[in-house]
């Protein structure tokens, strides 16, 4: 089978992690410098230059930025597990409100500890003020930053899905009978960069569950479908597709060979060259179906 030409999205994948890391480094660094300059200007305007020294402002803003740098990876993972998208925002919003409180507590506690250490190193004393008042004030800022971060992450993920091509099930028409079976779809609708096209279910080589999405593998390309693996399995033709692992479904026509492993599992070699795991739970049933 000739190799498929990689798309722009697939060429981006080796650089994706470096791009994302570079974005956050530049974003946090630029935001930190802008905050330092802004606070210094505000202090100068208020005539408080003798009360607050420039190094103190650097400590305030840098300590906050360092804690956000530590918290952002956790927020990324949490928002991927509990997305605030159109379908699930009502269910997940209370979890994000709770998460914003936890983020604020960690952020404030960590930056205050860093400030105490920095002030002590400079031979000075840091006073955070009244914890009740200051914590409420910091939460208002942190909650705003948290949800702005969530919006930014969801927008970026939406762009990636549209660039990659996002699949969806064909829905029933508003009037009349559907021209295709809705409960057991024969085709999937894919939206990609403003275009729409249809994928035949029989062309799907395998599927992999990934959180709230199932990646459909078609001719060397992946298309995410908003569903669980169990949910899409119940709507596929059982004569064509089989579960082979808790994270994988495979098109039976695509299996070239089954290779047993020493631990009782197996490896599936597909016609496109892919190798998928097959757990012992599904191995015997799969052998009978293939035979």
Coordinates of C-alpha atoms in Angstrom, one line a residue:
X1 CA 0.0 0.0 0.0
X2 CA 1.6 3.4 -1.0
X3 CA 2.4 5.7 1.9
X4 CA 0.0 8.5 2.4
X5 CA 1.4 12.0 2.1
X6 CA 1.4 13.7 5.6
X7 CA -0.9 16.6 6.1
X8 CA 0.1 20.0 7.5
X9 CA -1.5 18.9 10.8
X10 CA 0.6 15.7 10.9
X11 CA 3.8 17.7 10.0
X12 CA 3.0 20.0 12.9
X13 CA 2.8 17.1 15.4
X14 CA 6.6 16.7 16.0
X15 CA 6.8 20.4 16.7
X16 CA 3.6 20.6 18.7
X17 CA 5.1 20.2 22.2
X18 CA 7.9 22.6 21.5
X19 CA 5.4 25.1 20.2
X20 CA 3.1 24.8 23.2
X21 CA 5.9 25.0 25.7
X22 CA 7.4 28.0 23.8
X23 CA 4.0 29.7 23.8
X24 CA 3.6 29.4 27.6
X25 CA 7.2 30.5 28.3
X26 CA 6.7 33.7 26.1
X27 CA 3.2 34.3 27.4
X28 CA 4.2 34.1 31.1
X29 CA 7.5 36.0 30.7
X30 CA 5.8 38.8 28.7
X31 CA 2.9 39.0 31.2
X32 CA 5.4 39.0 34.1
X33 CA 7.5 41.9 32.7
X34 CA 4.3 43.9 31.7
X35 CA 3.0 43.5 35.3
X36 CA 6.3 44.6 36.8
X37 CA 6.5 47.7 34.7
X38 CA 2.8 48.5 35.3
X39 CA 3.1 48.2 39.1
X40 CA 6.3 50.3 39.1
X41 CA 4.5 53.0 37.2
X42 CA 1.5 52.9 39.6
X43 CA 3.8 53.2 42.6
X44 CA 5.6 56.1 41.0
X45 CA 2.3 57.9 40.3
X46 CA 1.1 57.3 43.8
X47 CA 4.3 58.7 45.2
X48 CA 5.1 55.5 47.1
X49 CA 8.6 55.0 45.6
X50 CA 10.3 55.4 49.0
X51 CA 7.9 52.8 50.6
X52 CA 8.2 50.0 48.0
X53 CA 11.5 49.3 46.3
X54 CA 11.8 47.9 42.8
X55 CA 13.1 44.5 43.9
X56 CA 9.9 44.0 45.9
X57 CA 7.8 44.5 42.9
X58 CA 9.9 42.0 41.0
X59 CA 9.5 39.5 43.8
X60 CA 5.7 40.0 43.9
X61 CA 5.1 39.5 40.2
X62 CA 7.7 36.8 39.6
X63 CA 6.5 34.7 42.6
X64 CA 2.9 34.8 41.1
X65 CA 4.2 33.9 37.6
X66 CA 6.2 31.0 38.9
X67 CA 3.2 29.5 40.7
X68 CA 1.1 29.9 37.5
X69 CA 3.8 28.1 35.6
X70 CA 3.5 25.2 37.9
X71 CA -0.3 25.2 37.9
X72 CA -0.9 25.5 34.1
X73 CA 0.0 21.8 33.3
X74 CA -2.5 20.6 36.0
X75 CA -5.2 22.9 34.6
X76 CA -4.5 21.6 31.1
X77 CA -4.9 18.0 32.2
X78 CA -8.0 18.8 34.2
X79 CA -9.7 20.7 31.4
X80 CA -9.0 17.9 29.0
X81 CA -10.6 15.4 31.3
X82 CA -13.6 17.7 32.1
X83 CA -14.0 20.0 29.1
X84 CA -16.2 23.1 29.2
X85 CA -17.7 22.6 25.8
X86 CA -21.2 23.2 24.6
X87 CA -22.4 19.7 25.4
X88 CA -20.9 19.3 28.9
X89 CA -20.5 22.7 30.4
X90 CA -23.5 22.5 32.7
X91 CA -22.2 19.2 34.1
X92 CA -18.6 20.2 34.4
X93 CA -19.0 23.9 35.5
X94 CA -19.3 23.0 39.2
X95 CA -16.1 21.0 39.0
X96 CA -14.3 24.0 37.4
X97 CA -15.6 26.3 40.1
X98 CA -14.2 24.0 42.7
X99 CA -11.0 23.7 40.8
X100 CA -10.7 27.5 40.6
X101 CA -10.8 27.6 44.4
X102 CA -8.1 25.0 44.7
X103 CA -6.0 26.8 42.2
X104 CA -6.3 30.0 44.1
X105 CA -5.3 28.4 47.4
X106 CA -2.2 26.7 45.9
X107 CA -1.3 29.9 44.0
X108 CA -1.6 32.2 46.9
X109 CA 0.0 29.8 49.4
X110 CA 2.9 29.2 47.1
X111 CA 3.6 32.7 46.1
X112 CA 3.4 33.9 49.8
X113 CA 5.9 31.3 50.7
X114 CA 8.2 32.4 47.9
X115 CA 7.9 36.0 49.0
X116 CA 8.7 35.3 52.6
X117 CA 11.8 33.4 51.5
X118 CA 12.9 36.2 49.1
X119 CA 12.3 39.0 51.7
X120 CA 14.2 37.0 54.3
X121 CA 17.1 36.6 51.9
X122 CA 17.1 40.4 51.4
X123 CA 17.0 41.0 55.2
X124 CA 13.4 42.3 55.1
X125 CA 10.0 41.1 56.3
X126 CA 7.0 40.4 54.1
X127 CA 3.5 41.1 55.3
X128 CA 0.7 39.6 53.2
X129 CA -2.0 41.4 55.2
X130 CA -5.3 40.2 56.4
X131 CA -5.7 36.7 55.0
X132 CA -9.5 36.8 54.8
X133 CA -9.6 40.1 52.8
X134 CA -6.5 39.4 50.7
X135 CA -7.5 35.8 49.9
X136 CA -10.9 37.0 48.7
X137 CA -9.2 39.7 46.6
X138 CA -6.8 37.1 45.1
X139 CA -9.6 34.7 44.3
X140 CA -11.4 37.3 42.2
X141 CA -8.2 37.7 40.2
X142 CA -7.3 34.0 40.1
X143 CA -10.8 32.9 39.1
X144 CA -10.8 35.3 36.2
X145 CA -7.3 34.1 35.1
X146 CA -8.4 30.5 35.5
X147 CA -11.5 30.8 33.3
X148 CA -9.6 32.9 30.7
X149 CA -7.1 30.1 30.6
X150 CA -9.9 27.5 30.1
X151 CA -11.3 29.5 27.3
X152 CA -7.9 29.8 25.6
X153 CA -7.3 26.0 25.9
X154 CA -10.7 25.1 24.6
X155 CA -10.3 27.5 21.6
X156 CA -6.9 26.0 20.8
X157 CA -8.2 22.5 21.0
X158 CA -11.1 23.5 18.7
X159 CA -8.7 24.9 16.2
X160 CA -6.6 21.7 16.3
X161 CA -9.7 19.5 15.8
X162 CA -10.9 21.6 12.9
X163 CA -7.4 21.5 11.4
X164 CA -7.2 17.8 11.9
X165 CA -10.7 17.1 10.8
X166 CA -13.5 16.4 13.4
X167 CA -15.9 13.6 12.8
X168 CA -19.6 13.5 14.0
X169 CA -22.5 11.1 13.6
X170 CA -25.1 12.0 11.0
X171 CA -28.2 13.2 12.8
X172 CA -31.8 12.6 12.0
X173 CA -33.4 15.2 9.7
X174 CA -35.9 17.7 11.1
X175 CA -38.6 16.4 8.8
X176 CA -39.1 13.0 7.1
X177 CA -37.2 9.8 7.4
X178 CA -33.4 9.7 7.4
X179 CA -31.8 8.5 4.1
X180 CA -29.3 6.5 6.1
X181 CA -29.7 4.5 9.3
X182 CA -29.1 6.8 12.3
X183 CA -28.8 4.1 15.0
X184 CA -26.2 2.2 13.0
X185 CA -24.5 4.8 10.8
X186 CA -22.9 3.7 7.5
X187 CA -21.1 7.1 7.1
X188 CA -19.6 9.8 9.4
X189 CA -19.6 13.5 8.7
X190 CA -16.2 15.2 8.9
X191 CA -15.6 19.0 9.2
X192 CA -12.2 20.2 8.3
X193 CA -11.1 23.8 7.8
X194 CA -14.6 24.9 6.8
X195 CA -15.2 21.9 4.5
X196 CA -17.5 18.9 5.1
X197 CA -17.1 15.4 3.7
X198 CA -18.3 11.9 4.4
X199 CA -16.3 8.9 5.6
X200 CA -17.7 5.4 5.0
X201 CA -17.8 3.3 8.2
X202 CA -16.2 0.4 6.3
X203 CA -13.2 2.6 5.5
X204 CA -12.4 3.0 9.3
X205 CA -9.4 0.8 10.0
X206 CA -9.5 1.1 13.8
X207 CA -10.6 3.3 16.6
X208 CA -8.9 4.4 19.8
X209 CA -10.6 5.8 22.9
X210 CA -9.0 9.0 24.2
X211 CA -10.9 10.6 27.1
X212 CA -14.1 12.2 25.7
X213 CA -13.1 11.4 22.1
X214 CA -12.6 8.4 19.9
X215 CA -10.0 8.8 17.2
X216 CA -11.1 7.2 13.9
X217 CA -8.1 5.9 11.9
X218 CA -8.8 6.2 8.1
X219 CA -6.1 5.8 5.5
X220 CA -3.4 7.0 7.7
X221 CA -5.3 9.9 9.2
X222 CA -7.0 10.4 12.6
X223 CA -10.4 12.1 13.0
X224 CA -11.6 12.7 16.6
X225 CA -15.2 11.9 17.3
X226 CA -16.9 13.2 20.4
X227 CA -18.0 10.0 22.0
X228 CA -16.9 7.2 24.3
X229 CA -15.6 4.0 22.9
X230 CA -18.5 2.0 24.5
X231 CA -20.9 4.5 23.1
X232 CA -19.7 4.3 19.5
X233 CA -19.2 0.5 19.7
X234 CA -22.9 0.0 20.4
X235 CA -23.8 1.8 17.1
X236 CA -21.3 0.0 14.9
X237 CA -22.0 -3.1 12.8
X238 CA -20.9 -6.0 15.1
X239 CA -20.2 -8.1 12.0
X240 CA -17.5 -5.7 11.0
X241 CA -16.1 -4.1 14.1
X242 CA -14.8 -5.8 17.3
X243 CA -13.5 -4.6 20.6
X244 CA -9.9 -5.9 21.1
X245 CA -8.8 -3.8 24.1
X246 CA -10.4 -1.4 26.5
X247 CA -9.1 1.4 24.4
X248 CA -9.3 -0.1 20.9
X249 CA -11.9 -1.2 18.3
X250 CA -10.8 -2.7 15.0
X251 CA -12.3 -3.4 11.6
X252 CA -12.1 -7.1 11.2
X253 CA -11.4 -6.8 7.5
X254 CA -8.2 -5.0 8.3
X255 CA -6.6 -7.7 10.4
X256 CA -3.7 -9.4 8.6
X257 CA -2.4 -11.6 11.4
X258 CA -2.7 -12.2 15.2
X259 CA 0.6 -12.6 17.1
X260 CA 0.3 -14.1 20.6
X261 CA 2.5 -12.7 23.4
X262 CA 4.1 -14.5 26.4
X263 CA 1.7 -12.8 28.9
X264 CA -1.4 -14.2 27.2
X265 CA -2.3 -11.0 25.3
X266 CA -1.7 -10.6 21.5
X267 CA -0.6 -8.1 18.9
X268 CA -2.8 -7.4 15.9
X269 CA -0.9 -6.7 12.7
X270 CA -3.2 -4.7 10.3
X271 CA -3.0 -4.4 6.5
X272 CA -1.9 -0.7 6.8
X273 CA 1.1 -1.8 8.9
X274 CA -0.3 -0.7 12.2
X275 CA 0.1 -2.9 15.3
X276 CA -2.6 -2.8 17.9
X277 CA -2.7 -4.4 21.4
X278 CA -5.3 -7.2 22.0
X279 CA -5.9 -8.1 25.6
X280 CA -6.5 -11.6 26.7
X281 CA -10.1 -10.7 27.6
X282 CA -11.0 -10.3 23.9
X283 CA -8.3 -12.6 22.3
X284 CA -10.2 -15.9 22.1
X285 CA -13.5 -14.3 20.9
X286 CA -11.5 -12.4 18.2
X287 CA -9.8 -15.6 17.0
X288 CA -13.2 -17.3 16.6
X289 CA -14.7 -14.3 14.7
X290 CA -11.6 -14.0 12.4
X291 CA -11.7 -17.8 11.7

